[in-house]
Coordinates of C-alpha atoms in Angstrom, one line a residue:
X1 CA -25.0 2.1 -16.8
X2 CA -26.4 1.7 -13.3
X3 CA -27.4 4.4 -10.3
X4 CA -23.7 4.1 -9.0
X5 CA -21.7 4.0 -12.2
X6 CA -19.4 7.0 -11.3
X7 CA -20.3 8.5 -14.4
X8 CA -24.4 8.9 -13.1
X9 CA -23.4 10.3 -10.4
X10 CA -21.0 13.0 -11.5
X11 CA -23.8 13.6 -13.8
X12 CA -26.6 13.4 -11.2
X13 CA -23.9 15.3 -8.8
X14 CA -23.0 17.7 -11.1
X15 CA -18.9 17.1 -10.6
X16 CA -17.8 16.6 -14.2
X17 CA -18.4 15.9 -17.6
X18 CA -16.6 14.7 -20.7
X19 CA -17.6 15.6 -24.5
X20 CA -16.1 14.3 -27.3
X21 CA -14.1 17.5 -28.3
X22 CA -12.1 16.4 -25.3
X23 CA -11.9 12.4 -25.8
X24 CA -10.8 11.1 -22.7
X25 CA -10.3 14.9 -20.8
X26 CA -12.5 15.4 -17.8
X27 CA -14.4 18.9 -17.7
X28 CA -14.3 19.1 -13.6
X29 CA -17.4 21.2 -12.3
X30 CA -16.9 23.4 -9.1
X31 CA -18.4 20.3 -6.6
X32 CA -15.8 18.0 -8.5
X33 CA -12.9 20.1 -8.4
X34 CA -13.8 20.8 -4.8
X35 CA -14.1 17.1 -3.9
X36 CA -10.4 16.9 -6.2
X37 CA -8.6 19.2 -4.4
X38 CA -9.8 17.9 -0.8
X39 CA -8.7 14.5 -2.1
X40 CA -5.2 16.1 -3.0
X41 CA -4.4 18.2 -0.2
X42 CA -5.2 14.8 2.0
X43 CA -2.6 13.3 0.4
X44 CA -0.5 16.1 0.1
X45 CA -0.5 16.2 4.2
X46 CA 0.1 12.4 4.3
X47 CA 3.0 12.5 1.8
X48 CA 5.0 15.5 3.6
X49 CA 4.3 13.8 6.7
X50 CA 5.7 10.8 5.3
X51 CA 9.0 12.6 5.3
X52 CA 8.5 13.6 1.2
X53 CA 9.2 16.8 -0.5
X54 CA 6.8 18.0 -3.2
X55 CA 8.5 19.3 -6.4
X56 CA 6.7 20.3 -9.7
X57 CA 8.8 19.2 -13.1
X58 CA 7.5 19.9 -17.2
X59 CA 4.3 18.1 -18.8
X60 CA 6.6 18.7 -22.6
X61 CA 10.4 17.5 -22.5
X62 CA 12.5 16.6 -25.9
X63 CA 11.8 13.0 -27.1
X64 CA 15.5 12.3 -26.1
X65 CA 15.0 12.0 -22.8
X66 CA 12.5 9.4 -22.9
X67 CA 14.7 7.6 -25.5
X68 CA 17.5 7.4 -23.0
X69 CA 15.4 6.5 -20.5
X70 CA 13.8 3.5 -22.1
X71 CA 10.6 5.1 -21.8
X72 CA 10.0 5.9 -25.9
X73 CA 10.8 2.3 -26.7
X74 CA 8.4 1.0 -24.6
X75 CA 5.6 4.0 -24.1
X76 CA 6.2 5.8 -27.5
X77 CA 3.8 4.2 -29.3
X78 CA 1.1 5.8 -26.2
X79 CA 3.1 9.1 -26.0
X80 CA 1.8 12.4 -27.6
X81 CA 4.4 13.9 -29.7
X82 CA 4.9 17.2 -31.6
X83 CA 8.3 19.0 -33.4
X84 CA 9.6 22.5 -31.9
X85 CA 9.5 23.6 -35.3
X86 CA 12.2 26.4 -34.1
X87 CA 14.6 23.9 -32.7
X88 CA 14.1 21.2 -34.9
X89 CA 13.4 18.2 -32.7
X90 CA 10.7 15.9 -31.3
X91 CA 9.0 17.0 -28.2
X92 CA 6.7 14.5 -26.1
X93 CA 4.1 15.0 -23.2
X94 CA 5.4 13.2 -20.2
X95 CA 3.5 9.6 -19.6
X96 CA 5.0 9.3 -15.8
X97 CA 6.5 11.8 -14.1
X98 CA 9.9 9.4 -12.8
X99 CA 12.8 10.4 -15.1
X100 CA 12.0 14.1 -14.6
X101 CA 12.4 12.8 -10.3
X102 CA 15.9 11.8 -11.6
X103 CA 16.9 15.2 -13.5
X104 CA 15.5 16.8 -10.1
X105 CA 18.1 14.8 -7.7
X106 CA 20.9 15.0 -10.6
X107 CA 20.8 19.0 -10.7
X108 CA 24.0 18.7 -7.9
X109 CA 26.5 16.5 -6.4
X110 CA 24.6 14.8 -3.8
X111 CA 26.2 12.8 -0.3
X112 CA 25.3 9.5 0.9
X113 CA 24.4 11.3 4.2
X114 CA 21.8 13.2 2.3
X115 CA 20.1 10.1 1.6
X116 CA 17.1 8.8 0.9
X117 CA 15.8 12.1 -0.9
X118 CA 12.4 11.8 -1.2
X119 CA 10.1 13.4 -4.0
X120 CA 6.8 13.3 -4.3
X121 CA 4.6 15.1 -6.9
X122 CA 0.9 15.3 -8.6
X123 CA 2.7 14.8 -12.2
X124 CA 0.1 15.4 -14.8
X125 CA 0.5 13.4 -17.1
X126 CA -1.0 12.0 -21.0
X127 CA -1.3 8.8 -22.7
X128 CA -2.7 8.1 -26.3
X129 CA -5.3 6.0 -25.2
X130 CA -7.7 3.5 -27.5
X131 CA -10.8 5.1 -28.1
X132 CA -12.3 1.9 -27.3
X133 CA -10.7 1.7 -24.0
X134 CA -11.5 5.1 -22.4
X135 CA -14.2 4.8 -19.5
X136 CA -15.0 7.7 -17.9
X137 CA -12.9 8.3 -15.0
X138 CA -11.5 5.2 -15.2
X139 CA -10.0 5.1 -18.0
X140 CA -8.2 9.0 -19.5
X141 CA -5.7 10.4 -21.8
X142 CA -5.1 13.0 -19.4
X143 CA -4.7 12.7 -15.8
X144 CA -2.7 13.1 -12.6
X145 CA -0.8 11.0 -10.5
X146 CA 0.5 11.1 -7.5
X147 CA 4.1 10.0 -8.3
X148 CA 6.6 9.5 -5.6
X149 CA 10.3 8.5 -5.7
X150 CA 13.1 7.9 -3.1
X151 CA 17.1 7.7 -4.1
X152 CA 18.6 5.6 -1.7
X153 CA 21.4 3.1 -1.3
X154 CA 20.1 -1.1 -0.7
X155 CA 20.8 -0.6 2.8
X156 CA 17.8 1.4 3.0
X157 CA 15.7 -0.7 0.9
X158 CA 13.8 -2.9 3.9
X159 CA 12.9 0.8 5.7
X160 CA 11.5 2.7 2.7
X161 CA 9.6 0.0 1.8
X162 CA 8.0 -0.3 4.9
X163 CA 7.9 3.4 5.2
X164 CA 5.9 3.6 2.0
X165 CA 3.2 0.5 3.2
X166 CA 2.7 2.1 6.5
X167 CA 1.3 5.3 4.6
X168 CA -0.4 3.3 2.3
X169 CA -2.5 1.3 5.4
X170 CA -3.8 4.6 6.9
X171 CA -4.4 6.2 3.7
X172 CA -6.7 3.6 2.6
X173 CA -8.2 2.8 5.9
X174 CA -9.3 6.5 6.1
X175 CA -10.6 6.0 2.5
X176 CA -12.6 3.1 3.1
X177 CA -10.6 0.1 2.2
X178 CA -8.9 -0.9 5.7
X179 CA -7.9 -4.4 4.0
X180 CA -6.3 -5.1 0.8
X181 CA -4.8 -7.9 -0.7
X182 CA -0.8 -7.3 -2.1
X183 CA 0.8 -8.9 -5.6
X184 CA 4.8 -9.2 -6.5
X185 CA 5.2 -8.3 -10.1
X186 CA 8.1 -10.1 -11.3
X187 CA 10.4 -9.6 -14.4
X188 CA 8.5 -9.0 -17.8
X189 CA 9.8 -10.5 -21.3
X190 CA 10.6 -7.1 -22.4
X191 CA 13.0 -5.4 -20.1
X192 CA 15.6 -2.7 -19.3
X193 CA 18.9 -4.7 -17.0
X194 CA 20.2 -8.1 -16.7
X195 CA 19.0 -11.6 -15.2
X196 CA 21.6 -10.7 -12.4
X197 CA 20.2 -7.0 -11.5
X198 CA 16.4 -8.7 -11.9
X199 CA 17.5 -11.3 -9.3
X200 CA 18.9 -8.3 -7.1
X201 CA 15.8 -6.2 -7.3
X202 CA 12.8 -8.9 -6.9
X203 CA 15.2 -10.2 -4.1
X204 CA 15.7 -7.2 -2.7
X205 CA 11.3 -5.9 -2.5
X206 CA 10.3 -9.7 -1.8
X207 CA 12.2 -9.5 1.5
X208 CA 11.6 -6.2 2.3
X209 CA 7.8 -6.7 1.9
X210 CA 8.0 -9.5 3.9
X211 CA 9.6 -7.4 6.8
X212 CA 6.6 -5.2 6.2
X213 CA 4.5 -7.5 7.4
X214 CA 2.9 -8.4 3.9
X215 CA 2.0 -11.2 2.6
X216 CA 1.6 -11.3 -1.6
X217 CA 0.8 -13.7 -4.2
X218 CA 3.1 -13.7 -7.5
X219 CA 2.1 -12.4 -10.7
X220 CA 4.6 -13.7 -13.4
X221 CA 5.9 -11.0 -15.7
X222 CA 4.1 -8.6 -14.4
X223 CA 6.8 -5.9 -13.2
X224 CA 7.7 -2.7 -15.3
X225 CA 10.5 -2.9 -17.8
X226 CA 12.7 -1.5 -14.8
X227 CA 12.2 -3.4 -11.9
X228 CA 9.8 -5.1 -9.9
X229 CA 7.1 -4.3 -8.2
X230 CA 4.2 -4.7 -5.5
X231 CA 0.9 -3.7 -6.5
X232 CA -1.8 -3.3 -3.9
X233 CA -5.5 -4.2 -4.7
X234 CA -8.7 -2.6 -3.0
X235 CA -11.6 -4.4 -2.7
X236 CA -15.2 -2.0 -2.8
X237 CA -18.8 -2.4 -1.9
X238 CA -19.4 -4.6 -4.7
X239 CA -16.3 -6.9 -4.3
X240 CA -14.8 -5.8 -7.1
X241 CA -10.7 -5.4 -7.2
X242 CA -9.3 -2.4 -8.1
X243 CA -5.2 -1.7 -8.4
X244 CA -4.2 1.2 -6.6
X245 CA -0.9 1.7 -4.9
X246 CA 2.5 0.4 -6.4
X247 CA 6.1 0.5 -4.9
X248 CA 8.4 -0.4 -7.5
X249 CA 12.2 -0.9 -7.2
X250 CA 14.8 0.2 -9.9
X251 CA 18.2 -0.4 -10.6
X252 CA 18.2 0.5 -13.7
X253 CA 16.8 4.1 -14.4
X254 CA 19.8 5.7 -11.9
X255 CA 21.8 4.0 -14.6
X256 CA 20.0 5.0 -17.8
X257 CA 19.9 8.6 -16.6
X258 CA 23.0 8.9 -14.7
X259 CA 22.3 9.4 -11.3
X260 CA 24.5 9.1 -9.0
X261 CA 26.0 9.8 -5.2
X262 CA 29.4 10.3 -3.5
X263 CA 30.0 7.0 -0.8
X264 CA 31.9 7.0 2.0
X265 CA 34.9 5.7 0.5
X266 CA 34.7 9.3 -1.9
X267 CA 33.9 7.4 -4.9
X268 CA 30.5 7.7 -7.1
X269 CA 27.7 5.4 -6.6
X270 CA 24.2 4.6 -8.7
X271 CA 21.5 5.1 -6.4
X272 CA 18.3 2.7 -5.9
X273 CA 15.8 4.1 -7.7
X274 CA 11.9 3.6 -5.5
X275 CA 8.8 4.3 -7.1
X276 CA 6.0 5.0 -5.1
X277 CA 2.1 5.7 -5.7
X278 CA -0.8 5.8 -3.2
X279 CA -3.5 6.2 -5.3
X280 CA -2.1 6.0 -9.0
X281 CA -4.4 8.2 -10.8
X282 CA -6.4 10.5 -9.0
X283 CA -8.9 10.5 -11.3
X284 CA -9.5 6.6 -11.3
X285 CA -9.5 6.8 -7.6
X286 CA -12.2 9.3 -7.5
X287 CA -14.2 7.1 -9.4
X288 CA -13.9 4.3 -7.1
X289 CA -14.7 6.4 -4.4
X290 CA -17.7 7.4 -5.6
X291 CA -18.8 4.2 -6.7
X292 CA -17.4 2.5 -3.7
X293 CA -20.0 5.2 -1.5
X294 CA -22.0 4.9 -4.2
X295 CA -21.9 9.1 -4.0
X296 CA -22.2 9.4 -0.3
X297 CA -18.5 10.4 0.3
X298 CA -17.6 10.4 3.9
X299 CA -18.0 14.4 5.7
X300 CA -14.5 14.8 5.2
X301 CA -14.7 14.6 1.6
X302 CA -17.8 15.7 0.7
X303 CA -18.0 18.8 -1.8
X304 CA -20.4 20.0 0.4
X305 CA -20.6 19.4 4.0
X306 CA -23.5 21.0 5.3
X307 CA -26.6 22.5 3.8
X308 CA -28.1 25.3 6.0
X309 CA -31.4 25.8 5.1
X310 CA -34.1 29.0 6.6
X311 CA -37.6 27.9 7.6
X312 CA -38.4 30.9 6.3
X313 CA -37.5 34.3 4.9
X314 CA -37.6 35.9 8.3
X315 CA -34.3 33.6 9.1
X316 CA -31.9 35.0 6.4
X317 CA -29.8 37.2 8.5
X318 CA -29.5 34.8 10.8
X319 CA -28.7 31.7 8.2
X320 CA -26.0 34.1 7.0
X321 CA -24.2 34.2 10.2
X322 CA -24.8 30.6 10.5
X323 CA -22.9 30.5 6.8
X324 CA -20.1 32.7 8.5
X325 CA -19.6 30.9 11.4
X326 CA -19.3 27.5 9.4
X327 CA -17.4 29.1 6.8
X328 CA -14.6 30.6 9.9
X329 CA -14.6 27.0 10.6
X330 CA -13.4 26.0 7.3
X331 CA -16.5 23.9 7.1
X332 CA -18.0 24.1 3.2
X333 CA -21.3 24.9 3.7
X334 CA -24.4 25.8 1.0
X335 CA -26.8 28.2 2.0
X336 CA -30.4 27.0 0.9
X337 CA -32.7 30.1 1.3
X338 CA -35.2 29.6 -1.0
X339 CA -38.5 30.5 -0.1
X340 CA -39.7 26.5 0.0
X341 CA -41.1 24.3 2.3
X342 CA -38.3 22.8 4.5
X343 CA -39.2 19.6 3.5
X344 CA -38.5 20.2 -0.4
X345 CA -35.1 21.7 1.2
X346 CA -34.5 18.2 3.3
X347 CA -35.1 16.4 -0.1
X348 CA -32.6 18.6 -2.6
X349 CA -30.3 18.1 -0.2
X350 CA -30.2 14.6 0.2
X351 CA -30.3 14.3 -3.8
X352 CA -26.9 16.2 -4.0
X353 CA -25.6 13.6 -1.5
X354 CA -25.0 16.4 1.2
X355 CA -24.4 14.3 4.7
X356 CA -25.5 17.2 6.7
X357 CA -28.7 19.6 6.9
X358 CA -28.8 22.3 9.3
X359 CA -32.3 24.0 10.2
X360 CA -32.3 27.5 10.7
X361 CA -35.9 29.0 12.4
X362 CA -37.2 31.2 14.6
X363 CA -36.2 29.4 17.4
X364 CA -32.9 29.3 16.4
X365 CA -32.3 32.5 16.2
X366 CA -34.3 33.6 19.9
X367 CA -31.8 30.9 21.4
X368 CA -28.8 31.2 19.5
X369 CA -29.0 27.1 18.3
X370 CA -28.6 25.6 15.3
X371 CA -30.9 22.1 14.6
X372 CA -28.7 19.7 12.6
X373 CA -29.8 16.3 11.1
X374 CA -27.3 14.1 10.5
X375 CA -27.5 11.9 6.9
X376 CA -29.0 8.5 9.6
X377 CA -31.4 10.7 10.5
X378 CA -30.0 11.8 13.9
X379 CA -30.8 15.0 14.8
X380 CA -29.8 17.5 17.7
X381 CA -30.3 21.2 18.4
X382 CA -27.2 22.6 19.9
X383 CA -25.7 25.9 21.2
X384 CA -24.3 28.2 17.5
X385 CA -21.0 28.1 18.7
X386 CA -21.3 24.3 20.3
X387 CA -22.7 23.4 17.1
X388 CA -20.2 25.0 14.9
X389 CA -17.6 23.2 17.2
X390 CA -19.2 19.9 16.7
X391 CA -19.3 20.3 13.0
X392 CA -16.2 21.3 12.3
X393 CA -14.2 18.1 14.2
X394 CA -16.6 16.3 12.2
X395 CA -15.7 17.1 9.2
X396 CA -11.9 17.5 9.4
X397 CA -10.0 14.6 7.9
X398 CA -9.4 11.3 9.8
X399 CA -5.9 12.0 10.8
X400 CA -6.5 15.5 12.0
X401 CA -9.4 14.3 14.0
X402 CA -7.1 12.1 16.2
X403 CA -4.0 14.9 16.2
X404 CA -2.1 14.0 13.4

């Protein structure tokens, strides 16, 4: 493995591990979890923004859901199954999160004027993995996705979709990745639906991609066993491609599962079924981002955002209300008052991949500054509460930067 393999650096980082009592699990450390749930609230913001409404369904559902959903005949050889030994009959652990989105929407009689309804959710879910196949981040039997679905009617096909790719360009331009290159997934050989339904749906998301402004190559028999879809593909650093995002349009899972709506001719309708995911597994996506950075996240996203470090020990009380000030910011900040020189501090924090070192000395204190060197190099000594100003728009999250 190289320097940047993700799996150095959350070593060398200290933001996870994996051991082989948990094949394919990920042990996150407190920087990694930090850096996990600043990467989900992100999205979480984007996606309510978006017009979606989060929802939380079960990781363990009976077997016979996924049956009637299709899911066990194509998944069940990757699904984790046990018996409820008191109810007699197969349980499974969920591998998406999308027919429990259905039961959601089915649990009353919905309008056509209610729609779209839009769910979104950070679905864990688990797959029986290869061994052979597992890779870190990468690659898990456990992990979470982002899962998003709308229930609408065809005429609202064209705006979803481009809805969904609008979100998806700002997401991934604050990310890193402003360009990205699009693929249609067309009908596989083994499918849910008819030829005539297929034709429908890949009709249906090639024209409304198109309206998106998106231009896509076709990948042959590539969809899900539902429908078809678009996958979108990030290039990093190192010019390597990874798949990301998917919208994917159903027909057939409304069906399956018996969703439906009341028209406005008073009669009951299947809805359209659109998947959604930004990032696809959030733990795959934290691996490119590290690798992508090669572990110098942006400030936003950083576990850490700022090290203050003393010049000496006459500068704790001070460094302290430094760390307050920071912390009433909600700025995460790591107080370095160890009684070395500050050139050993300036070192350890550049090793942990902190972008931000702020100086604390007896200046500083007689003037009320703080001295902050930014990860370039550029440095500035600036008024505490200036300072703490300065930081702190610095460090918020692209869209809340520009008033989102």
């Amino acid at each position: 493995m190289n320097d940047i393999d993700h799996r150095v650096l959350g070593n060398k980082l200290d933001l996870f591990h994996q051991q082989e009592e948990g094949a394919g699990m990920v042990f996150w450390h407190p920087r990694g979890w930090e850096l996990y749930r600043v990467l989900e609230d992100y999205i979480r913001a984007r996606m309510r923004r978006a017009g979606f409404r989060e929802i939380r369904t079960p990781q363990l559902l009976a077997r016979s859901l996924w049956e009637k959903s299709g899911h066990w005949e194509k998944f069940g050889a990757a699904m984790y199954s046990l018996a409820d030994a008191e109810e007699g009959r197969a349980l499974c652990l969920k591998p998406m999160s999308c027919p429990c989105h259905v039961q959601v929407f089915n649990q009353r009689v919905r309008s056509y004027r209610e729609l779209p309804v839009r769910y979104s959710e950070f679905g864990a879910c688990h797959r029986d993995e290869p061994s052979g196949s597992l890779e870190g981040l990468k690659r898990t039997r456990a992990f979470v996705q982002d899962d998003a679905h709308v229930f609408c009617t065809e005429a609202h096909i064209e705006a979803e979709v481009g809805r969904f790719c609008s979100l998806l360009r700002a997401v991934y331009a604050d990310l890193g990745f402003p360009d990205f290159k699009v693929a249609l997934a067309t009908r596989p050989a083994m499918r849910a639906g008819n030829d005539q339904t297929w034709d429908r749906a890949e009709e249906a998301l090639a024209n409304a991609a198109r309206a998106a402004g998106l231009e896509f190559d076709l990948l042959e028999g590539e969809g899900a066993f539902y429908g078809p879809k678009l996958e979108f593909h990030l290039t990093d650093s190192r010019e390597r491609s990874w798949q990301c995002g998917t919208i994917q349009l159903d027909f057939v899972l409304p069906d399956r599962l018996d969703a439906e709506f009341v028209n406005e001719r008073n009669e009951r309708e299947r809805p359209v079924m659109i998947h959604h995911a930004v990032l696809g597994s959030m733990e795959r996506f934290i691996a490119m981002l590290l690798e992508h950075h090669e572990g110098w996240l942006p400030v936003w996203l950083a576990p850490e955002q700022v090290v203050v470090a003393t010049i000496s020990d006459a500068n704790a009380a001070y460094a302290q209300e430094v760390m307050q000030a920071l912390d009433d910011a909600g700025i995460r900040a790591l107080l370095d008052g160890r009684p070395e020189r500050l050139e050993k501090k300036i070192v350890d924090a550049r090793e942990k991949q902190v972008p931000i070192f702020v100086a604390v000395g007896s200046r500083d204190e007689r003037d009320r500054t703080i001295s902050i060197r930014m990860r370039d190099g550029q440095q500035s000594t600036l008024a505490l509460a200036e300072g703490v100003e300065h930081l702190r728009v610095g460090a918020l999250p692209p869209p809340l930067r520009s008033g989102f």
